[in-house]
CSV table of C-alpha atoms in Angstrom, one decimal:
chain,number,residue,atom,x,y,z
A,24,UNK,CA,-106.9,314.8,177.1
A,25,UNK,CA,-103.6,316.1,176.7
A,26,UNK,CA,-102.4,316.2,173.1
A,27,UNK,CA,-100.8,312.8,172.4
A,28,UNK,CA,-97.9,313.2,169.7
A,29,UNK,CA,-97.6,310.7,167.2
A,30,UNK,CA,-98.5,307.3,168.7
A,31,UNK,CA,-101.6,306.9,166.4
A,32,UNK,CA,-101.4,303.3,165.9
A,33,UNK,CA,-100.6,302.7,169.4
A,34,UNK,CA,-103.5,304.5,170.8
A,35,UNK,CA,-106.3,303.1,168.3
A,36,UNK,CA,-105.0,299.5,169.5
A,37,UNK,CA,-105.1,300.3,173.3
A,38,UNK,CA,-108.3,301.5,172.9
A,39,UNK,CA,-109.6,298.9,170.6
A,40,UNK,CA,-108.5,296.5,173.2
A,41,UNK,CA,-110.2,298.5,175.8
A,42,UNK,CA,-113.5,297.9,174.4
A,43,UNK,CA,-113.5,294.1,173.7
A,44,UNK,CA,-115.8,292.3,176.2
A,45,UNK,CA,-113.1,289.8,177.7
A,46,UNK,CA,-110.0,289.9,180.1
A,47,UNK,CA,-106.7,291.2,178.3
A,48,UNK,CA,-103.2,291.6,179.3
A,49,UNK,CA,-101.3,293.9,177.6
A,50,UNK,CA,-97.6,294.6,177.6
A,51,UNK,CA,-96.4,298.1,176.6
A,52,UNK,CA,-92.5,298.4,176.5
A,53,UNK,CA,-89.7,300.2,175.1
A,54,UNK,CA,-86.6,302.1,176.6
A,55,UNK,CA,-87.0,304.3,179.8
A,56,UNK,CA,-87.9,308.1,179.0
A,57,UNK,CA,-89.8,307.2,175.7
A,58,UNK,CA,-93.3,308.0,176.7
A,59,UNK,CA,-94.9,304.6,177.6
A,60,UNK,CA,-96.7,305.7,180.9
A,61,UNK,CA,-97.6,309.3,179.5
A,62,UNK,CA,-99.4,307.4,176.7
A,63,UNK,CA,-101.3,304.8,178.9
A,64,UNK,CA,-102.2,307.6,181.4
A,65,UNK,CA,-103.6,310.2,178.8
A,66,UNK,CA,-105.6,307.4,177.5
A,67,UNK,CA,-107.1,305.6,180.6
A,68,UNK,CA,-106.1,307.7,183.8
A,69,UNK,CA,-109.9,308.5,184.4
A,70,UNK,CA,-110.6,304.8,184.1
A,71,UNK,CA,-108.0,303.1,186.5
A,72,UNK,CA,-109.3,301.1,189.6
A,73,UNK,CA,-105.8,300.5,190.4
A,74,UNK,CA,-102.2,302.0,189.3
A,75,UNK,CA,-99.2,301.3,190.7
A,76,UNK,CA,-95.1,301.7,189.7
A,77,UNK,CA,-92.2,299.6,190.6
A,78,UNK,CA,-89.6,301.1,192.9
A,79,UNK,CA,-86.5,302.5,190.7
A,80,UNK,CA,-83.5,300.3,191.7
A,81,UNK,CA,-81.8,303.7,192.0
A,82,UNK,CA,-84.1,304.2,195.2
A,83,UNK,CA,-82.9,301.1,197.2
A,84,UNK,CA,-79.5,301.9,198.4
A,85,UNK,CA,-79.3,300.1,201.4
A,86,UNK,CA,-82.9,298.9,202.0
A,87,UNK,CA,-84.1,295.7,201.6
A,88,UNK,CA,-85.5,295.2,198.1
A,89,UNK,CA,-88.4,293.2,198.6
A,90,UNK,CA,-89.4,295.2,201.4
A,91,UNK,CA,-89.4,298.5,199.5
A,92,UNK,CA,-91.3,297.2,196.7
A,93,UNK,CA,-94.0,295.5,198.8
A,94,UNK,CA,-94.4,299.0,201.0
A,95,UNK,CA,-94.9,301.0,197.7
A,96,UNK,CA,-97.4,298.2,196.4
A,97,UNK,CA,-99.4,298.6,199.9
A,98,UNK,CA,-99.5,302.3,199.5
A,99,UNK,CA,-101.0,302.0,195.9
A,100,UNK,CA,-103.5,299.7,197.5
A,101,UNK,CA,-104.5,302.2,200.1
A,102,UNK,CA,-104.4,305.3,197.7
A,103,UNK,CA,-107.2,303.1,195.7
A,104,UNK,CA,-109.5,302.4,198.7
A,105,UNK,CA,-108.3,299.3,200.0
A,106,UNK,CA,-108.6,299.0,203.8
A,107,UNK,CA,-105.3,300.3,205.7
A,108,UNK,CA,-103.1,297.3,206.6
A,109,UNK,CA,-99.4,296.3,207.6
A,110,UNK,CA,-97.3,295.6,204.5
A,111,UNK,CA,-98.1,292.1,202.7
A,112,UNK,CA,-95.5,289.4,203.9
A,113,UNK,CA,-95.1,288.5,200.3
A,114,UNK,CA,-96.3,289.0,196.4
A,115,UNK,CA,-98.9,286.1,196.8
A,116,UNK,CA,-100.5,288.3,200.0
A,117,UNK,CA,-100.0,291.6,197.8
A,118,UNK,CA,-101.9,290.2,194.6
A,119,UNK,CA,-104.9,289.2,197.2
A,120,UNK,CA,-105.2,292.3,198.3
A,121,UNK,CA,-105.3,293.7,194.7
A,122,UNK,CA,-108.1,290.9,193.8
A,123,UNK,CA,-110.1,292.1,197.0
A,124,UNK,CA,-109.8,295.9,196.2
A,125,UNK,CA,-110.9,295.0,192.5
A,126,UNK,CA,-114.0,292.8,193.5
A,127,UNK,CA,-115.4,296.1,195.3
A,128,UNK,CA,-116.2,297.7,191.7
A,129,UNK,CA,-119.0,297.5,189.5
A,130,UNK,CA,-119.0,294.3,187.6
A,131,UNK,CA,-120.7,295.9,184.6
A,132,UNK,CA,-118.0,298.3,183.7
A,133,UNK,CA,-114.9,297.9,181.8
A,134,UNK,CA,-111.9,298.0,184.9
A,135,UNK,CA,-108.0,298.9,183.8
A,136,UNK,CA,-105.7,298.0,186.2
A,137,UNK,CA,-102.3,299.5,185.1
A,138,UNK,CA,-98.8,298.3,186.4
A,139,UNK,CA,-95.7,300.4,185.8
A,140,UNK,CA,-92.3,299.5,185.5
A,141,UNK,CA,-93.3,295.8,186.5
A,142,UNK,CA,-89.5,294.4,185.9
A,143,UNK,CA,-88.1,296.8,188.8
A,144,UNK,CA,-90.8,294.7,191.2
A,145,UNK,CA,-89.3,291.6,190.1
A,146,UNK,CA,-86.3,291.7,192.8
A,147,UNK,CA,-83.6,288.7,193.2
A,148,UNK,CA,-85.6,285.9,195.3
A,149,UNK,CA,-89.0,288.0,195.5
A,150,UNK,CA,-91.2,285.2,194.2
A,151,UNK,CA,-92.7,288.1,192.2
A,152,UNK,CA,-93.2,286.2,188.7
A,153,UNK,CA,-94.6,282.9,190.3
A,154,UNK,CA,-97.3,285.3,192.3
A,155,UNK,CA,-98.4,287.2,189.0
A,156,UNK,CA,-98.6,283.8,187.3
A,157,UNK,CA,-100.9,282.7,189.9
A,158,UNK,CA,-102.6,286.2,190.1
A,159,UNK,CA,-103.4,286.4,186.2
A,160,UNK,CA,-103.9,282.7,185.7
A,161,UNK,CA,-106.1,281.8,188.7
A,162,UNK,CA,-108.1,284.8,189.0
A,163,UNK,CA,-107.2,287.8,186.2
A,164,UNK,CA,-107.5,285.8,182.9
A,165,UNK,CA,-111.2,284.9,184.2
A,166,UNK,CA,-112.7,288.5,184.6
A,167,UNK,CA,-114.3,289.6,181.5
A,168,UNK,CA,-114.3,293.0,182.1
A,169,UNK,CA,-110.7,293.4,183.4
A,170,UNK,CA,-108.1,295.0,181.0
A,171,UNK,CA,-104.4,294.8,182.8
A,172,UNK,CA,-101.7,296.9,181.4
A,173,UNK,CA,-98.1,296.1,182.4
A,174,UNK,CA,-95.5,297.9,181.3
A,175,UNK,CA,-91.4,298.2,181.5
A,176,UNK,CA,-88.3,300.0,180.5
A,177,UNK,CA,-86.2,296.6,180.9
A,178,UNK,CA,-87.6,295.5,177.6
A,179,UNK,CA,-85.8,292.4,177.8
A,180,UNK,CA,-87.6,291.2,180.6
A,181,UNK,CA,-90.7,292.3,179.4
A,182,UNK,CA,-90.0,289.9,176.3
A,183,UNK,CA,-88.7,287.1,178.1
A,184,UNK,CA,-90.9,286.6,181.0
A,185,UNK,CA,-94.3,287.7,179.4
A,186,UNK,CA,-94.6,287.7,175.7
A,187,UNK,CA,-92.0,284.8,175.0
A,188,UNK,CA,-92.4,283.3,178.6
A,189,UNK,CA,-92.4,279.3,178.5
A,190,UNK,CA,-93.7,279.1,181.8
A,191,UNK,CA,-96.8,279.8,183.6
A,192,UNK,CA,-97.5,283.0,181.4
A,193,UNK,CA,-97.1,281.0,178.1
A,194,UNK,CA,-99.2,282.6,175.4
A,195,UNK,CA,-101.0,284.4,178.1
A,196,UNK,CA,-100.4,287.9,176.8
A,197,UNK,CA,-103.1,289.3,174.3
A,198,UNK,CA,-101.3,292.3,173.1
A,199,UNK,CA,-97.6,293.9,172.7
A,200,UNK,CA,-97.1,297.2,172.3
A,201,UNK,CA,-93.7,298.5,171.3
A,202,UNK,CA,-93.1,302.3,171.5
A,203,UNK,CA,-89.8,303.6,169.7
A,204,UNK,CA,-88.5,307.2,169.9
A,205,UNK,CA,-89.8,309.7,168.0
A,206,UNK,CA,-89.0,310.3,164.3
A,207,UNK,CA,-88.0,313.9,163.0
A,208,UNK,CA,-91.4,314.6,162.4
A,209,UNK,CA,-92.7,313.8,165.5
A,210,UNK,CA,-89.8,315.5,167.5
A,211,UNK,CA,-90.7,318.8,165.3
A,212,UNK,CA,-94.3,318.6,166.4
A,213,UNK,CA,-93.7,318.1,170.1
A,214,UNK,CA,-91.3,321.1,170.0
A,215,UNK,CA,-93.9,323.0,168.4
A,216,UNK,CA,-96.4,322.0,171.0
A,217,UNK,CA,-94.0,323.3,173.6
A,218,UNK,CA,-93.5,326.6,171.9
A,219,UNK,CA,-90.2,326.2,170.7
A,220,UNK,CA,-89.1,327.7,167.5
A,221,UNK,CA,-85.9,326.2,165.6
A,222,UNK,CA,-85.0,325.7,162.2
A,223,UNK,CA,-85.3,322.0,160.8
A,224,UNK,CA,-81.6,322.2,160.3
A,225,UNK,CA,-81.3,323.1,164.4
A,226,UNK,CA,-84.1,320.3,164.9
A,227,UNK,CA,-81.8,317.8,163.2
A,228,UNK,CA,-78.8,318.3,165.4
A,229,UNK,CA,-81.1,318.5,168.3
A,230,UNK,CA,-82.5,315.1,167.6
A,231,UNK,CA,-79.0,313.9,166.6
A,232,UNK,CA,-78.0,314.7,170.4
A,233,UNK,CA,-81.5,313.4,172.2
A,234,UNK,CA,-82.3,310.7,169.7
A,235,UNK,CA,-85.9,311.6,169.6
A,236,UNK,CA,-86.7,311.0,173.4
A,237,UNK,CA,-89.6,312.6,174.5
A,238,UNK,CA,-88.5,313.3,178.0
A,239,UNK,CA,-85.2,314.5,177.1
A,240,UNK,CA,-87.1,316.8,174.6
A,241,UNK,CA,-89.5,318.2,177.2
A,242,UNK,CA,-86.7,320.0,179.0
A,243,UNK,CA,-86.1,322.1,175.8
A,244,UNK,CA,-87.2,325.8,176.7
A,245,UNK,CA,-88.7,328.5,174.0
A,246,UNK,CA,-86.6,331.3,173.3
A,247,UNK,CA,-83.2,329.7,173.3
A,248,UNK,CA,-80.8,329.1,170.5
A,249,UNK,CA,-79.3,325.5,169.6
A,250,UNK,CA,-76.2,325.9,171.4
A,251,UNK,CA,-78.2,327.7,174.5
A,252,UNK,CA,-80.2,324.6,174.5
A,253,UNK,CA,-77.2,321.8,174.2
A,254,UNK,CA,-75.4,323.8,176.8
A,255,UNK,CA,-78.5,323.3,179.1
A,256,UNK,CA,-79.0,319.8,178.4
A,257,UNK,CA,-75.4,318.5,178.6
A,258,UNK,CA,-72.9,321.2,179.7
A,259,UNK,CA,-74.1,323.6,182.1
A,260,UNK,CA,-73.2,322.9,186.0
A,261,UNK,CA,-77.0,321.4,186.5
A,262,UNK,CA,-77.6,320.1,182.9
A,263,UNK,CA,-80.6,318.1,182.8
A,264,UNK,CA,-78.8,314.8,180.9
A,265,UNK,CA,-75.0,315.5,182.1
A,266,UNK,CA,-75.2,312.2,184.0
A,267,UNK,CA,-78.1,310.4,182.3
A,268,UNK,CA,-75.8,307.9,180.7
A,269,UNK,CA,-74.9,306.4,184.0
A,270,UNK,CA,-78.8,306.8,185.4
A,271,UNK,CA,-80.1,305.4,182.2
A,272,UNK,CA,-78.2,301.8,182.2
A,273,UNK,CA,-78.5,301.3,186.1
A,274,UNK,CA,-82.4,301.8,185.7
A,275,UNK,CA,-82.7,299.2,182.9
A,276,UNK,CA,-80.1,296.7,183.9
A,277,UNK,CA,-79.4,295.2,187.4
A,278,UNK,CA,-75.6,294.7,186.2
A,279,UNK,CA,-74.9,297.5,184.0
A,280,UNK,CA,-71.4,297.7,183.4
A,281,UNK,CA,-71.1,294.9,181.1
A,282,UNK,CA,-74.0,296.6,178.7
A,283,UNK,CA,-72.2,299.9,179.0
A,284,UNK,CA,-68.8,298.3,178.0
A,285,UNK,CA,-70.6,296.9,174.9
A,286,UNK,CA,-72.1,300.3,174.0
A,287,UNK,CA,-68.6,302.1,174.4
A,288,UNK,CA,-67.1,299.6,172.1
A,289,UNK,CA,-69.8,300.1,169.6
A,290,UNK,CA,-69.5,303.9,169.4
A,291,UNK,CA,-66.1,303.9,168.5
A,292,UNK,CA,-66.7,302.1,164.9
A,293,UNK,CA,-69.8,303.5,162.6
A,294,UNK,CA,-70.1,300.0,161.2
A,295,UNK,CA,-70.0,297.9,164.2
A,296,UNK,CA,-68.5,294.9,165.3
A,297,UNK,CA,-68.9,291.2,165.2
A,298,UNK,CA,-69.9,289.0,167.9
A,299,UNK,CA,-66.7,287.4,168.0
A,300,UNK,CA,-65.2,291.0,168.1
A,301,UNK,CA,-67.3,292.2,170.7
A,302,UNK,CA,-66.3,289.3,172.9
A,303,UNK,CA,-62.6,289.7,172.5
A,304,UNK,CA,-62.5,293.4,172.9
A,305,UNK,CA,-64.8,293.6,176.2
A,306,UNK,CA,-63.6,290.5,177.8
A,307,UNK,CA,-67.2,288.8,178.0
A,308,UNK,CA,-67.1,285.2,177.2
A,309,UNK,CA,-69.1,284.6,173.8
A,310,UNK,CA,-72.0,282.2,175.5
A,311,UNK,CA,-75.4,282.4,176.7
A,312,UNK,CA,-74.4,285.8,179.1
A,313,UNK,CA,-73.4,287.9,176.0
A,314,UNK,CA,-76.4,286.5,173.9
A,315,UNK,CA,-78.6,288.0,176.7
A,316,UNK,CA,-76.6,291.2,176.8
A,317,UNK,CA,-76.8,292.0,173.2
A,318,UNK,CA,-80.6,291.0,173.1
A,319,UNK,CA,-81.4,293.6,175.9
A,320,UNK,CA,-79.6,296.1,174.3
A,321,UNK,CA,-81.2,295.4,170.7
A,322,UNK,CA,-84.7,295.1,172.6
A,323,UNK,CA,-84.1,298.6,174.3
A,324,UNK,CA,-83.2,300.3,170.6
A,325,UNK,CA,-79.7,301.1,171.9
A,326,UNK,CA,-78.1,298.7,169.1
A,327,UNK,CA,-79.3,297.0,165.9
A,328,UNK,CA,-78.2,293.4,164.5
A,329,UNK,CA,-77.6,294.0,160.8
A,330,UNK,CA,-76.1,292.0,157.6
A,331,UNK,CA,-73.8,294.1,155.6
A,332,UNK,CA,-74.6,294.0,152.3
A,333,UNK,CA,-72.9,291.1,150.1
A,334,UNK,CA,-72.5,289.3,153.6
A,335,UNK,CA,-73.7,286.1,154.9
A,336,UNK,CA,-75.0,285.3,158.4
A,337,UNK,CA,-71.7,284.3,159.9
A,338,UNK,CA,-70.5,288.1,159.0
A,339,UNK,CA,-73.6,289.6,160.8
A,340,UNK,CA,-72.6,292.7,162.7
A,341,UNK,CA,-73.7,294.8,165.9
A,342,UNK,CA,-73.6,298.6,165.7
A,343,UNK,CA,-74.7,301.4,167.9
A,344,UNK,CA,-78.0,303.5,166.8
A,345,UNK,CA,-79.2,305.5,170.1
A,346,UNK,CA,-77.9,308.8,169.0
A,347,UNK,CA,-77.9,310.2,172.6
A,348,UNK,CA,-75.4,307.6,173.5
A,349,UNK,CA,-73.4,308.4,170.5
A,350,UNK,CA,-73.5,311.8,171.6
A,351,UNK,CA,-72.6,311.5,174.9
A,352,UNK,CA,-69.6,309.1,174.8
A,353,UNK,CA,-68.5,311.3,171.6
A,354,UNK,CA,-69.0,314.8,172.6
A,355,UNK,CA,-69.6,314.9,176.3
A,356,UNK,CA,-68.0,312.1,178.5
A,357,UNK,CA,-64.1,313.1,179.6
A,358,UNK,CA,-64.6,316.8,177.9
A,359,UNK,CA,-64.0,320.0,180.1
A,360,UNK,CA,-67.6,321.4,180.8
A,361,UNK,CA,-68.7,325.0,181.4
A,362,UNK,CA,-71.5,327.1,181.2
A,363,UNK,CA,-71.1,327.7,177.4
A,364,UNK,CA,-68.9,324.8,176.3
A,365,UNK,CA,-71.1,324.3,173.1
A,366,UNK,CA,-71.5,327.5,172.0
A,367,UNK,CA,-67.9,328.1,172.4
A,368,UNK,CA,-66.4,324.8,170.5
A,369,UNK,CA,-69.4,323.9,168.0
A,370,UNK,CA,-66.9,324.6,165.2
A,371,UNK,CA,-64.1,322.2,166.5
A,372,UNK,CA,-63.1,319.6,163.8
A,373,UNK,CA,-64.1,316.6,165.9
A,374,UNK,CA,-67.7,318.3,166.0
A,375,UNK,CA,-67.5,318.2,162.3
A,376,UNK,CA,-66.7,314.5,162.3
A,377,UNK,CA,-69.3,313.8,164.8
A,378,UNK,CA,-72.0,315.5,162.9
A,379,UNK,CA,-71.3,313.4,159.7
A,380,UNK,CA,-71.9,310.3,161.7
A,381,UNK,CA,-74.6,311.2,163.5
A,382,UNK,CA,-76.4,312.5,160.4
A,383,UNK,CA,-75.7,309.4,158.7
A,384,UNK,CA,-77.4,307.5,162.1
A,385,UNK,CA,-80.6,309.5,161.8
A,386,UNK,CA,-80.7,308.8,157.8
A,387,UNK,CA,-80.6,305.1,158.7
A,388,UNK,CA,-83.6,305.6,161.1
A,389,UNK,CA,-85.6,307.4,158.5
A,390,UNK,CA,-85.0,304.8,155.3
A,391,UNK,CA,-88.7,304.6,154.8
A,392,UNK,CA,-88.7,308.6,154.5
A,393,UNK,CA,-85.8,308.4,151.9
A,394,UNK,CA,-87.4,305.8,149.8
A,395,UNK,CA,-90.7,308.0,149.6
A,396,UNK,CA,-88.6,311.0,148.5
A,397,UNK,CA,-87.4,308.7,145.7
A,398,UNK,CA,-90.7,307.6,144.6
A,399,UNK,CA,-90.3,304.3,145.8
A,400,UNK,CA,-92.0,303.9,149.4
A,401,UNK,CA,-94.0,301.2,148.2
A,402,UNK,CA,-91.3,298.7,146.8
A,403,UNK,CA,-89.7,296.3,148.9
A,404,UNK,CA,-86.0,296.3,149.6
A,405,UNK,CA,-83.3,295.1,151.5
A,406,UNK,CA,-81.4,297.8,153.4
A,407,UNK,CA,-77.9,297.9,154.8
A,408,UNK,CA,-74.6,299.5,154.8
A,409,UNK,CA,-71.2,297.9,152.9
A,410,UNK,CA,-67.8,298.4,154.0
A,411,UNK,CA,-64.9,296.7,152.4
A,412,UNK,CA,-61.6,296.7,154.1
A,413,UNK,CA,-58.5,297.8,152.0
A,414,UNK,CA,-55.6,295.6,151.2
A,415,UNK,CA,-52.6,296.7,153.4
A,416,UNK,CA,-51.4,300.4,152.3
A,417,UNK,CA,-54.5,300.8,150.5
A,418,UNK,CA,-57.8,302.6,151.4
A,419,UNK,CA,-60.8,300.9,151.9
A,420,UNK,CA,-64.3,301.4,150.7
A,421,UNK,CA,-67.7,302.2,152.4
A,422,UNK,CA,-71.1,302.8,151.3
A,423,UNK,CA,-73.2,304.4,154.0
A,424,UNK,CA,-76.3,303.0,152.5
A,425,UNK,CA,-77.2,300.2,150.1
A,426,UNK,CA,-80.9,300.2,149.2
A,427,UNK,CA,-81.5,296.7,147.0
A,428,UNK,CA,-84.7,297.2,145.9
A,429,UNK,CA,-87.3,294.3,144.4
A,430,UNK,CA,-87.6,296.2,140.8
A,431,UNK,CA,-83.9,295.6,140.2
A,432,UNK,CA,-82.4,298.9,141.1
A,433,UNK,CA,-79.7,299.4,143.7
A,434,UNK,CA,-79.5,302.6,145.3
A,435,UNK,CA,-76.1,303.5,146.8
A,436,UNK,CA,-76.6,306.5,149.3
A,437,UNK,CA,-74.1,308.8,150.5
A,438,UNK,CA,-75.2,311.4,153.5
A,439,UNK,CA,-73.4,314.7,153.5
A,440,UNK,CA,-74.5,317.0,156.5
A,441,UNK,CA,-73.4,320.5,155.3
A,442,UNK,CA,-75.0,323.9,156.3
A,443,UNK,CA,-75.2,324.8,152.3
A,444,UNK,CA,-75.9,323.1,148.9
A,445,UNK,CA,-73.4,320.3,148.6
A,446,UNK,CA,-70.9,320.5,146.1
A,447,UNK,CA,-69.0,317.5,144.1
A,448,UNK,CA,-65.5,318.1,143.3
A,449,UNK,CA,-63.6,316.2,141.0
A,450,UNK,CA,-61.7,314.0,143.6
A,451,UNK,CA,-65.0,313.1,145.3
A,452,UNK,CA,-66.5,312.2,141.8
A,453,UNK,CA,-63.8,309.9,141.2
A,454,UNK,CA,-64.4,308.3,144.6
A,455,UNK,CA,-67.8,307.8,143.7
A,456,UNK,CA,-67.2,306.2,140.5
A,457,UNK,CA,-64.9,303.7,141.8
A,458,UNK,CA,-67.9,302.8,144.2
A,459,UNK,CA,-70.2,302.8,141.5
A,460,UNK,CA,-67.9,300.5,139.1
A,461,UNK,CA,-67.4,298.2,142.1
A,462,UNK,CA,-71.0,297.7,142.4
A,463,UNK,CA,-71.9,297.4,139.1
A,464,UNK,CA,-69.4,294.5,138.6
A,465,UNK,CA,-71.0,292.7,142.0
A,466,UNK,CA,-74.5,292.9,141.3
A,467,UNK,CA,-76.6,291.1,138.6
A,468,UNK,CA,-76.4,292.5,135.3
A,469,UNK,CA,-80.5,292.8,135.4
A,470,UNK,CA,-79.9,295.5,138.2
A,471,UNK,CA,-79.7,299.3,137.5
A,472,UNK,CA,-76.9,301.0,140.0
A,473,UNK,CA,-77.7,304.5,141.1
A,474,UNK,CA,-76.1,307.1,143.0
A,475,UNK,CA,-78.4,308.7,145.6
A,476,UNK,CA,-77.4,311.9,147.6
A,477,UNK,CA,-78.9,312.2,151.1
A,478,UNK,CA,-78.2,315.8,152.2
A,479,UNK,CA,-79.8,318.9,154.0
A,480,UNK,CA,-80.0,321.7,151.3
A,481,UNK,CA,-79.8,319.9,148.3
A,482,UNK,CA,-76.9,319.7,145.5
A,483,UNK,CA,-75.1,322.4,143.9
A,484,UNK,CA,-75.3,321.6,140.2
A,485,UNK,CA,-72.2,321.6,138.2
A,486,UNK,CA,-69.5,319.6,135.8
A,487,UNK,CA,-69.5,316.8,138.7
A,488,UNK,CA,-72.7,316.8,140.1
A,489,UNK,CA,-74.2,314.5,137.4
A,490,UNK,CA,-72.6,311.5,139.5
A,491,UNK,CA,-76.1,311.5,141.6
A,492,UNK,CA,-79.2,310.6,139.8
A,493,UNK,CA,-81.3,310.9,142.9
A,494,UNK,CA,-81.2,313.8,145.6
A,495,UNK,CA,-83.3,313.9,149.0
A,496,UNK,CA,-83.0,316.9,151.4
A,497,UNK,CA,-83.7,317.5,154.8
A,498,UNK,CA,-87.2,318.2,154.5
A,499,UNK,CA,-88.1,314.8,153.4
A,500,UNK,CA,-86.6,313.7,156.4
A,501,UNK,CA,-89.2,315.4,158.4
A,502,UNK,CA,-92.2,313.8,156.5
A,503,UNK,CA,-94.6,311.3,158.6
C-alpha cells in the first residue's frame, strides 16, 4: 500500500466498515482533486470486484451524454469479466448486468464495488437515479457481503440525492465521509514525501496559492525555489494550473457561470457579502436557485456561511475561503504571463496585499492550531470575524478573528504576514487599543479581553509590544 498522508480517521472508518458483516452503502465526497479516489484505491484496490469512473462532462463535446456514460460503464463491466456485449440500452439494464457480474463472485468473501464520480453519470433525462435506487433497494441492500462505495466531486449532488435524499434512497447511506483539503501539517508531509525541501515560510505561501489540494501539490518538483514552483504552476506557457479555474467549475457544476459569478464577487471583499448583496450584485434572484448555488459552493469548500461577532442571524455572511480561487482571481486572471512572471514581480505592492489577506484566510482554517498554541485547545468557543463600518468620513474598524471562549475570555486575534519579527509601532498600538476598548465596552464585565498576535516569526519586543498578551507563530500553524 502506498503511503497515505493524513486521512487517518477516514481510513479507519472505511476499514471498519469493510469488516462489518452486512451490506454497506458508503458515500465519499469532497471537492475535485482532493484525493477521494486515491484514498479508496489505496485502501481497497486489491479487493474491487468492480470499479467504474463516470465520464467527465468536459469530455462530452457534441456526443450524446447518456450513450457516452453507458458505453464507458459497459467497458468497465467487460474489464472486470462481464461477457462482451453491446452497450446497455438504459441504466436499468446496465445495473442488471452489474448484478450478474457480482453474482459470479465467491459468496463468502467481502465484495467491494467502487463507483467513482457518480454525479457525472446522472445526465439530464437519463433515468440514472431511479435505476440506481432500484439496484440498491431491490438487490444491493440484501447482500450481506457487499460494500458499495460511491464517490463524487459534485458534493451537493451527493448530499441532495444520497445522504439527504427524501426519495427512494432515504436513510440508505450507512456512512458519509467528507474529505477536506490538507492542513499545513499534511501539506508539509506530502512535500517531504515528494522530496521537496522548502522552508515553512515558503510552504505557507505555497499553501496560500494551492489551498492544500493534494493534486496541485503533486505537481511540485524537487529542487525548485518557491518562485520557480509558482511560475511553473500558474504562469509558464505550459503551467499546470493556468486554466484550472475554468476546468474546476465546469467539472463540478452543470451550469457553472452563476457559481463563478458568486466566487468572483466574494473574492473582492474579505469579510464577504450577505445573501441580499450577492443577489443584488450578481443579478441572481434571491430564491431557491440562489440557495442551491450557495449550498453547493459551501459543500465543496469554496465558501463558508458565518455569523459575524455581535450579529444576529439576519446578518449572516458568505465569504470565499478557497485559497486557490482567491489567488487565481487576485493574481493570475487578467495579468500578463511570462516564464518568470512571479520571480520578476513577487515584490509588487499588490502581492503584499494578497499575502496579508491570504495569510488571514490560512489562519482561519487553522483555528484549532491557534487555540492549541494558546493552551486552550480543549475550551469550547465561538469564532468569528468582526467588522464595523465607519460613519461618513470616518474609518471603520475590523478585527480579523474574535475567539469568544466558554471560560469567559475573548481573544482579539490580529494576523500579520511578515518576513521577520513583527514590530508594533506607536500608531498601530493606538489602533489596537481603540479596538480593545471597544470590545471591553461591548462584552460582559465578567469577560477578560486579550489581544493575540498570529504572525510568522514572532513579536519584536519593545515599548509598544505589551499590547499583545499572546503570540502564535508560524510553527504552531504546522502542528497536527
